[in-house]
Each structure stands twice: as C-alpha cells, then as structure tokens.
Coordinates of C-alpha atoms and ligand atoms in Angstrom, one line a residue:
M553 CA 4.3 85.5 -132.7
S554 CA 3.6 81.7 -132.7
N555 CA 3.8 80.0 -129.3
T556 CA 3.9 83.4 -127.6
K557 CA 1.4 84.4 -125.0
L558 CA -0.6 87.5 -126.1
N559 CA -0.7 90.2 -123.5
I560 CA -3.3 92.6 -124.7
G561 CA -3.5 96.3 -124.3
L562 CA -7.1 97.1 -124.9
F563 CA -8.4 100.5 -125.9
G564 CA -12.1 101.0 -125.2
F565 CA -14.5 99.2 -123.0
G566 CA -17.9 99.9 -124.6
T567 CA -20.2 97.3 -126.0
V568 CA -17.6 95.4 -128.0
G569 CA -14.8 95.7 -125.4
K570 CA -17.0 94.4 -122.7
G571 CA -18.3 91.6 -125.0
L572 CA -14.6 90.6 -125.7
H573 CA -13.9 90.5 -122.0
E574 CA -16.9 88.4 -121.1
V575 CA -16.3 86.0 -124.1
L576 CA -12.7 85.6 -122.9
S577 CA -13.8 85.0 -119.3
K578 CA -16.2 82.2 -120.4
I579 CA -13.6 80.2 -122.2
N580 CA -10.2 79.1 -121.1
L581 CA -7.5 80.5 -123.2
T582 CA -4.2 80.3 -121.4
D583 CA -2.3 82.1 -124.2
V584 CA -4.5 85.2 -124.4
Q585 CA -5.0 87.7 -121.6
I586 CA -6.1 91.3 -121.3
K587 CA -3.2 93.0 -119.5
R588 CA -4.6 96.5 -119.3
V589 CA -7.6 98.6 -120.6
C590 CA -7.3 102.2 -121.6
I591 CA -10.6 104.1 -121.2
R592 CA -11.5 107.8 -121.5
D593 CA -13.2 108.2 -118.1
K594 CA -11.6 106.2 -115.2
S595 CA -14.1 107.4 -112.7
K596 CA -16.9 105.6 -114.4
K597 CA -18.2 102.6 -112.4
R598 CA -17.4 99.4 -114.3
D599 CA -18.4 95.8 -113.5
A600 CA -15.2 94.2 -114.5
L601 CA -12.1 93.4 -112.5
L602 CA -9.5 94.6 -114.9
P603 CA -6.5 97.0 -114.6
F604 CA -8.0 100.3 -116.1
T605 CA -6.0 103.3 -117.0
D606 CA -6.8 106.6 -118.8
N607 CA -3.2 107.0 -119.9
A608 CA -2.3 105.4 -123.3
E609 CA 1.4 105.5 -122.1
D610 CA 0.6 102.8 -119.5
I611 CA -0.1 100.5 -122.5
F612 CA 2.5 101.6 -125.0
G613 CA 5.1 101.9 -122.3
D614 CA 4.5 98.4 -120.9
K615 CA 7.1 96.1 -122.3
E616 CA 5.0 93.0 -121.6
I617 CA 2.2 94.2 -123.8
N618 CA 2.8 92.6 -127.2
F619 CA -0.7 93.0 -128.7
I620 CA -3.0 96.0 -129.1
V621 CA -6.8 95.8 -129.5
E622 CA -8.5 99.0 -130.4
L623 CA -12.2 99.2 -129.9
I624 CA -12.9 102.9 -129.4
D625 CA -15.7 105.1 -130.9
D626 CA -13.5 108.0 -132.0
A627 CA -12.1 107.3 -135.5
E628 CA -9.2 109.8 -135.4
A629 CA -8.0 108.6 -131.9
A630 CA -8.3 105.0 -133.2
Y631 CA -6.2 105.9 -136.2
L632 CA -3.4 107.3 -134.0
I633 CA -3.5 104.2 -131.8
V634 CA -3.4 101.8 -134.7
K635 CA -0.6 103.8 -136.5
R636 CA 1.5 104.0 -133.4
A637 CA 1.1 100.2 -132.8
L638 CA 2.1 99.4 -136.4
I639 CA 5.1 101.7 -136.3
S640 CA 6.2 100.1 -133.0
G641 CA 5.9 96.7 -134.7
I642 CA 3.1 95.6 -132.5
P643 CA 0.3 93.6 -134.2
V644 CA -3.1 95.3 -133.7
V645 CA -6.8 94.4 -134.1
S646 CA -9.2 97.1 -134.8
G647 CA -13.0 97.3 -134.9
N648 CA -13.3 100.9 -136.1
K649 CA -14.8 100.7 -139.6
K650 CA -14.8 104.5 -140.0
M651 CA -11.1 104.8 -139.2
L652 CA -10.3 101.9 -141.6
A653 CA -12.5 103.3 -144.4
Y654 CA -10.6 106.6 -144.3
H655 CA -7.1 105.2 -143.6
L656 CA -6.9 101.7 -145.0
D657 CA -4.6 102.6 -147.9
E658 CA -2.0 104.0 -145.6
L659 CA -2.4 101.3 -142.9
I660 CA -1.7 98.6 -145.6
S661 CA 1.5 100.3 -146.5
L662 CA 2.5 100.6 -142.8
Q663 CA 1.9 96.9 -142.3
K664 CA 4.3 96.2 -145.1
Q665 CA 6.9 98.7 -144.1
Y666 CA 7.0 97.7 -140.4
K667 CA 6.3 94.0 -141.1
T668 CA 3.6 93.7 -138.7
A669 CA -0.2 93.0 -138.9
L670 CA -3.5 94.8 -138.6
L671 CA -6.6 92.5 -138.5
Y672 CA -10.2 93.8 -138.6
D673 CA -12.6 91.0 -139.6
A674 CA -14.8 92.2 -136.7
S675 CA -15.2 95.6 -138.3
A676 CA -17.4 94.5 -141.1
C677 CA -20.5 92.2 -140.5
G678 CA -19.7 91.5 -136.8
S679 CA -19.6 87.7 -136.4
I680 CA -19.5 86.9 -140.1
P681 CA -16.0 86.2 -141.3
V682 CA -16.5 87.9 -144.6
I683 CA -13.1 89.5 -145.0
R684 CA -11.0 86.4 -144.3
N685 CA -13.3 84.5 -146.6
L686 CA -12.9 87.0 -149.5
E687 CA -9.2 87.2 -148.8
E688 CA -8.5 83.5 -148.9
Y689 CA -11.0 81.8 -151.1
Y690 CA -11.9 83.6 -154.3
N691 CA -10.0 84.0 -157.5
N692 CA -9.6 87.5 -158.9
E693 CA -11.1 86.9 -162.3
L694 CA -14.1 85.0 -161.1
L695 CA -15.6 87.1 -158.4
T696 CA -18.3 89.4 -159.8
S697 CA -20.2 91.0 -156.9
V698 CA -20.5 91.3 -153.2
K699 CA -23.8 92.7 -152.0
G700 CA -25.6 92.7 -148.7
I701 CA -27.0 94.0 -145.6
L702 CA -24.0 95.3 -143.6
N703 CA -25.7 97.3 -140.9
G704 CA -27.6 95.6 -138.2
S705 CA -29.3 98.7 -136.7
S706 CA -31.0 99.9 -139.9
N707 CA -32.0 96.3 -140.7
F708 CA -33.4 96.0 -137.2
I709 CA -35.4 99.2 -137.6
L710 CA -36.8 98.0 -141.0
S711 CA -37.7 94.6 -139.6
K712 CA -39.6 96.2 -136.8
I713 CA -41.4 98.6 -139.1
F714 CA -42.3 96.0 -141.7
N715 CA -43.1 93.0 -139.4
E716 CA -44.4 94.6 -136.3
G717 CA -45.7 97.9 -137.5
M718 CA -43.5 99.7 -135.0
S719 CA -42.8 103.4 -135.5
Y720 CA -39.5 104.5 -136.9
Q721 CA -38.6 106.4 -133.8
D722 CA -39.5 103.6 -131.4
A723 CA -37.5 101.0 -133.5
L724 CA -34.5 103.3 -133.4
K725 CA -34.7 103.8 -129.6
L726 CA -34.9 100.0 -129.2
A727 CA -31.9 99.5 -131.4
Q728 CA -30.0 102.0 -129.3
R729 CA -31.2 100.3 -126.0
L730 CA -30.0 96.9 -127.3
G731 CA -26.6 98.3 -128.0
F732 CA -26.6 97.8 -131.9
A733 CA -26.6 101.4 -132.9
E734 CA -23.7 103.7 -133.2
S735 CA -23.4 106.4 -130.5
N736 CA -24.4 108.7 -133.4
P737 CA -27.2 106.6 -135.0
T738 CA -27.2 108.8 -138.2
L739 CA -24.1 106.7 -139.1
D740 CA -26.4 103.6 -139.2
I741 CA -29.6 104.9 -140.7
D742 CA -28.1 107.3 -143.3
G743 CA -25.9 104.5 -144.7
W744 CA -22.5 105.7 -143.5
D745 CA -21.7 102.6 -141.4
S746 CA -22.6 100.4 -144.4
L747 CA -20.4 102.5 -146.6
F748 CA -17.4 102.2 -144.4
K749 CA -17.9 98.4 -144.3
L750 CA -18.3 98.3 -148.0
I751 CA -15.0 100.1 -148.6
I752 CA -13.2 97.6 -146.4
I753 CA -14.9 94.6 -148.0
T754 CA -14.1 96.0 -151.5
V755 CA -10.3 96.1 -150.8
H756 CA -10.5 92.4 -150.0
A757 CA -12.9 91.4 -152.7
F758 CA -11.6 93.4 -155.7
G759 CA -8.2 94.9 -154.5
V760 CA -9.5 98.5 -155.0
Y761 CA -9.6 101.2 -152.4
V762 CA -12.2 103.9 -153.0
R763 CA -12.5 106.9 -150.7
P764 CA -15.9 107.4 -148.8
D765 CA -16.7 110.7 -150.6
E766 CA -16.5 109.0 -154.0
I767 CA -19.4 106.7 -153.3
F768 CA -23.1 107.4 -153.3
N769 CA -24.7 106.4 -150.1
Y770 CA -28.3 107.0 -149.1
G771 CA -30.1 105.8 -146.1
I772 CA -33.5 105.1 -144.7
S773 CA -34.2 108.2 -142.6
S774 CA -36.8 109.7 -144.9
L775 CA -38.8 106.5 -145.4
N776 CA -42.5 107.1 -144.8
D777 CA -45.8 105.1 -144.6
N778 CA -46.4 105.5 -148.4
D779 CA -43.0 103.9 -149.2
I780 CA -43.8 101.0 -146.9
K781 CA -47.2 100.6 -148.5
F782 CA -45.7 100.7 -152.0
A783 CA -43.2 98.0 -151.1
E784 CA -46.0 95.8 -149.6
K785 CA -48.2 96.3 -152.6
E786 CA -45.3 95.1 -154.8
Q787 CA -44.7 92.2 -152.3
R788 CA -41.2 93.5 -151.6
R789 CA -39.3 94.6 -148.5
I790 CA -37.1 97.6 -148.3
K791 CA -33.6 96.8 -147.2
L792 CA -30.5 99.0 -147.0
V793 CA -28.1 97.3 -149.3
A794 CA -24.3 97.9 -149.9
C795 CA -23.1 96.7 -153.4
A796 CA -19.7 96.2 -154.9
E797 CA -20.2 94.9 -158.4
K798 CA -18.1 94.4 -161.6
A799 CA -19.5 96.0 -164.7
G800 CA -17.1 94.8 -167.5
D801 CA -13.7 96.0 -166.5
K802 CA -15.1 98.6 -164.1
L803 CA -16.3 98.5 -160.5
V804 CA -19.5 100.1 -159.2
L805 CA -20.1 100.7 -155.5
S806 CA -23.2 102.1 -153.8
V807 CA -25.2 102.0 -150.5
M808 CA -28.9 102.5 -151.1
P809 CA -32.3 101.1 -150.0
H810 CA -33.4 98.4 -152.3
L811 CA -36.9 97.0 -152.9
I812 CA -36.2 93.3 -152.4
S813 CA -38.4 90.6 -153.8
K814 CA -39.2 87.4 -151.9
Q815 CA -36.9 85.1 -153.9
K816 CA -33.7 87.0 -152.9
Y817 CA -31.7 85.6 -149.9
I818 CA -31.6 88.9 -148.2
Y819 CA -35.3 89.3 -148.1
S820 CA -35.4 87.0 -145.1
V821 CA -32.5 88.7 -143.2
E822 CA -34.2 90.2 -140.3
D823 CA -33.4 92.2 -137.1
E824 CA -29.8 93.0 -136.4
F825 CA -28.6 90.2 -138.6
N826 CA -26.4 90.8 -141.6
G827 CA -26.4 88.9 -144.9
V828 CA -23.8 88.9 -147.7
V829 CA -24.3 87.4 -151.1
I830 CA -21.1 86.7 -153.0
K831 CA -21.4 86.0 -156.7
G832 CA -18.8 84.6 -159.0
L833 CA -18.6 83.2 -162.5
F834 CA -19.2 79.5 -162.2
Y835 CA -19.6 79.7 -158.4
Y836 CA -23.1 81.2 -159.1
K837 CA -23.8 82.6 -155.6
Q838 CA -23.1 82.0 -152.0
F839 CA -24.7 83.5 -148.9
M840 CA -23.2 84.4 -145.6
F841 CA -25.5 85.1 -142.8
G842 CA -25.0 86.0 -139.1
R843 CA -25.3 88.5 -136.3
G844 CA -23.7 91.8 -137.5
A845 CA -23.9 93.8 -134.2
G846 CA -24.0 93.3 -130.5
G847 CA -21.3 92.7 -127.8
Y848 CA -21.0 89.0 -127.8
P849 CA -21.0 88.4 -131.7
T850 CA -18.7 91.2 -132.4
G851 CA -16.5 90.5 -129.3
S852 CA -16.3 86.9 -130.5
A853 CA -15.2 88.1 -133.9
V854 CA -12.5 90.3 -132.3
L855 CA -11.3 87.2 -130.3
S856 CA -11.1 85.3 -133.6
D857 CA -8.8 88.1 -135.0
I858 CA -6.7 87.9 -131.9
T859 CA -6.3 84.2 -131.9
A860 CA -5.5 84.2 -135.6
R861 CA -2.2 86.0 -134.6
L862 CA -1.3 82.9 -132.5
Y863 CA -0.5 81.3 -135.8
D864 CA 0.8 84.5 -137.4
Y865 CA -2.1 85.1 -139.7
K866 CA -2.2 88.4 -141.6
Y867 CA -4.0 89.7 -144.7
E868 CA -1.9 89.3 -147.8
Y869 CA -4.1 91.8 -149.8
K870 CA -3.7 89.5 -152.8
R871 CA -6.2 91.2 -154.9
Q872 CA -4.3 94.5 -154.7
N873 CA -1.4 92.8 -156.4
A874 CA -3.5 91.8 -159.4
V875 CA -2.1 92.7 -162.8
R876 CA -5.5 94.0 -164.1
K877 CA -7.0 96.5 -161.8
L878 CA -10.6 97.3 -162.1
E879 CA -11.4 101.1 -162.7
Y880 CA -14.0 102.6 -160.3
T881 CA -17.0 104.2 -162.0
T882 CA -20.4 105.7 -161.1
D883 CA -21.4 106.1 -164.7
V884 CA -23.9 103.4 -164.9
P885 CA -27.8 103.3 -165.0
V886 CA -29.8 102.5 -162.0
R887 CA -33.6 101.9 -161.9
I888 CA -35.1 103.6 -158.9
Y889 CA -38.4 104.2 -157.1
F890 CA -38.4 107.9 -156.4
R891 CA -41.1 109.3 -154.0
Y892 CA -41.3 113.1 -154.0
S893 CA -43.4 115.8 -152.5
D894 CA -42.9 118.8 -154.9
D895 CA -42.6 118.9 -158.7
K896 CA -39.2 120.6 -158.3
H897 CA -37.8 117.4 -156.9
L898 CA -38.4 115.6 -160.2
Q899 CA -36.3 118.3 -161.9
L900 CA -33.3 117.3 -159.7
L901 CA -32.7 114.2 -161.8
D902 CA -32.6 113.6 -165.5
F903 CA -34.5 110.4 -165.8
E904 CA -33.5 108.4 -168.9
N905 CA -36.9 106.9 -168.9
I906 CA -40.0 106.8 -166.6
T907 CA -42.0 103.6 -166.7
E908 CA -44.5 104.4 -164.0
K909 CA -45.8 107.6 -162.5
Y910 CA -48.4 108.2 -159.7
V911 CA -49.6 111.5 -158.5
S912 CA -52.1 112.3 -155.7
R913 CA -52.3 114.9 -153.1
Q914 CA -50.7 112.7 -150.4
F915 CA -48.3 110.5 -152.5
C916 CA -46.3 111.1 -155.7
Y917 CA -43.8 108.7 -157.1
V918 CA -42.1 107.7 -160.3
V919 CA -40.2 104.5 -161.3
G920 CA -37.5 105.2 -163.8
T921 CA -33.8 105.0 -164.7
V922 CA -31.1 107.6 -163.7
R923 CA -27.3 107.6 -163.7
L924 CA -25.7 106.6 -160.4
K925 CA -23.2 109.5 -161.1
Q926 CA -26.1 112.0 -161.0
L927 CA -27.4 110.6 -157.7
H928 CA -23.9 111.0 -156.3
Q929 CA -23.6 114.6 -157.6
K930 CA -27.0 115.5 -156.0
A931 CA -26.5 113.5 -152.9
E932 CA -26.6 116.3 -150.4
V933 CA -29.9 117.9 -151.7
L934 CA -31.5 114.4 -152.1
R935 CA -30.8 113.8 -148.5
K936 CA -32.3 117.2 -147.4
E937 CA -35.5 117.2 -149.2
D938 CA -38.8 115.4 -148.5
I939 CA -37.9 112.6 -150.9
F940 CA -37.2 108.9 -150.6
L941 CA -35.5 106.8 -153.2
S942 CA -34.8 103.1 -153.5
V943 CA -33.2 100.8 -156.1
Y944 CA -36.1 98.9 -157.8
P945 CA -34.6 95.9 -159.5
E946 CA -36.5 94.2 -162.3
N947 CA -36.7 91.0 -160.3
Ligands
LIG1356 N1 -24.0 100.0 -135.6 C1 -23.4 98.9 -136.2 C2 -24.6 98.1 -136.8 C3 -22.7 98.0 -135.2 O1 -25.7 98.4 -136.4 O2 -24.4 97.2 -137.7 C4 -21.9 96.9 -135.9 O3 -20.9 97.4 -136.7

C-alpha cells in the first residue's frame, strides 16, 4: 500500500465518523480522502459535503476505493462489512469494540488468510494508542498486568457525582448530550463497553482471546448515596476498572468498580478521560492517559490507524505466537465491599472471610473475600438485586 493514495469508503457518519471527517478537513493530507460514505438514512440532513449513499455496493463496487473505514453502531452489520473487506483483500479500520470482542479470533485468521490488515487502535481508549504500544513494546515474559479506566462515560458520571454532587441521572444525560455515551448507555454503565475493550487489549497484551461471556463484568448502575459516603469516608473514589492480570501461569480478567485510594494513578483520572496502567517485571509501572471518547479524539485515533497503512503497518499478534500460553482462570480470591438490602443477598455468596460488617435500617454492608468464579456464576442475580459491590484493595 505504500505510496498509494488511500481512497476511503466510510461506513457510518455518527460522532466518530463526523469527527474523522472534520479532523481530515482541518489538516492537509493529500494521500488520504473520503471517497464515499455509506449511511443508514440518506434523507437525514447532514452538514457535510460528501458523497453519501445508503447502498453498501456503491462502496464495495467502486474500483477506486482501496480502503474501508467502518464506524457504525450495529455490531453484526459491522462484522459483515469488515469480513467482506478482508475477504476482498481490502485493508480496513474499525472502531466497533463489541464486534471486535465477539469476532476477533476469526478476524485475525482472515487477515492472515487474505494477507490484508485490520487496524482498530481507536476502538479501545479513544485517543490513547494502547494497542499499538502493547503490540510493539513489551516483552511476553515481563508484562504482568494491564488495568485501567476504559470507559469515558461511566468515568464522566462518577466524576460528576463525586466532584460536583450531580445526580446519577443528570450526569448520564449530560454524557449522552456530549456524545460520549453509547446509543444504548447500559453498555457504558454496566461495564460491557469496558469488557469489550479489555478483550481486545488482552489479545495484544497477553496473546489470549477470551469470550465476553467468560468474564465477570459488573457496572455502576446500582451505586447509591451510601456507597458514595462509604468511599468518601475511606478517602477513596469509586472507579470502573478493567483488569487483565497474570497470576502465576494463569490470566485473570474482570471489569468491576474499585474503591481507589489517592496514591493510585487512576484516582485522578476524571471526566471522559481514560487511564491505563501497564505493569511489568523490572519496568515497574507505566501510565497512559488521554481522552477515551468524543468525536475529535476518537476521529484522530481512526486517522492514525488509516495513515499507519500508508507505511503498511499491521498488527503482528506477536503474543499469540508465544510458546507458553497463559491459561485463563476466574478461580482467584477478590476482596470486595458488598452493600446489600436484605439478608438473603448475603447468602448469595460464600465469603471466605468477613473483616467488616455494618448493619442499620438504611445501610448494610460487609467487606470480605469471595472467589471471582462465584461472582461470575451469580452475575445475573447480582445485577438484578438491590446490591452494589466493588473491589476493595488493601491499599
Ligand atoms: N461510550 C464509549 C465511552 C465511547 O464512553 O468510553 C468510546 O469508546
């Protein structure tokens, strides 16, 4: 592809698609142009002078289009577009984390089979180049964990609640108005968006692909005033944290709220920003911080994926070729704060120990250790009941 002009067929013109177009029109890139944009509803008024179509064939049938950028909301439609592009030998950039989280294994094989490339740095952590960094820099044996705030909307909501005393609902509405939230914001606040990004990051960090249903994820939608007061009393903040962590020769993944103390880097990650802490033997730790959502930051990240193809960049999936593969497990202890409203909730979990218990008419909680495996098994009921739980690290 080097020295070839990129004629882009763009699918989707939402927040990120528009962001990409505006970023492109503010800089002068002679070798990159959007040739045509495929959208669902052609009758919708758009403030951009671009050739729009609602027929995918106008893109796939255009011989001059040599690059596909997929930025649509619908994960299954995105999958079909990306697959078709790869099978046709056309390099493609995607921002659809849900689609990638469900289909990455197959899409990696297709890239190898059809000798073309799929890039998606923009899909995880918006403007932070976390995937390329993990892919290029770290040594297999030395990397020990990748943890962080991967969802801008939930972090924005938590910041507004903790710093400005805003109500949960108002903060969510504001995140939606500012264009950070998914069209279905449950994906943000219940931890699904973070989960999808974690799966993608884990492939590049540890070379292991784990399906979404195999990982425990729990969000912030049941957080109440008592949880906030508890965190403040402990001089901590609640953050929604995605973790990929080595435990011996095993790999542990989770997405859960954490009670974060002041000395942690991510304590200070506010609003729609994301923050990723990468730990390794001898490296100790490194911190990547930046805007994780919004049209311009994510549009710029998409552009970076596009221009990487001007010099034929592709992911090598080096960690997947490692001789010693980590085995995925959920059979590990986790210390949690567990707020409940009925004694029957306590029976849901077999606490290995309880170090703190508080019971009043308005507020009941315990702090204790459970197995992550059990949280995963009980995930559905834990999400339904009037309960909130958060990892409560010792420090
Ligand atoms: N809804 C996502 C977020 C957008 O809030 O982080 C960026 O992936």
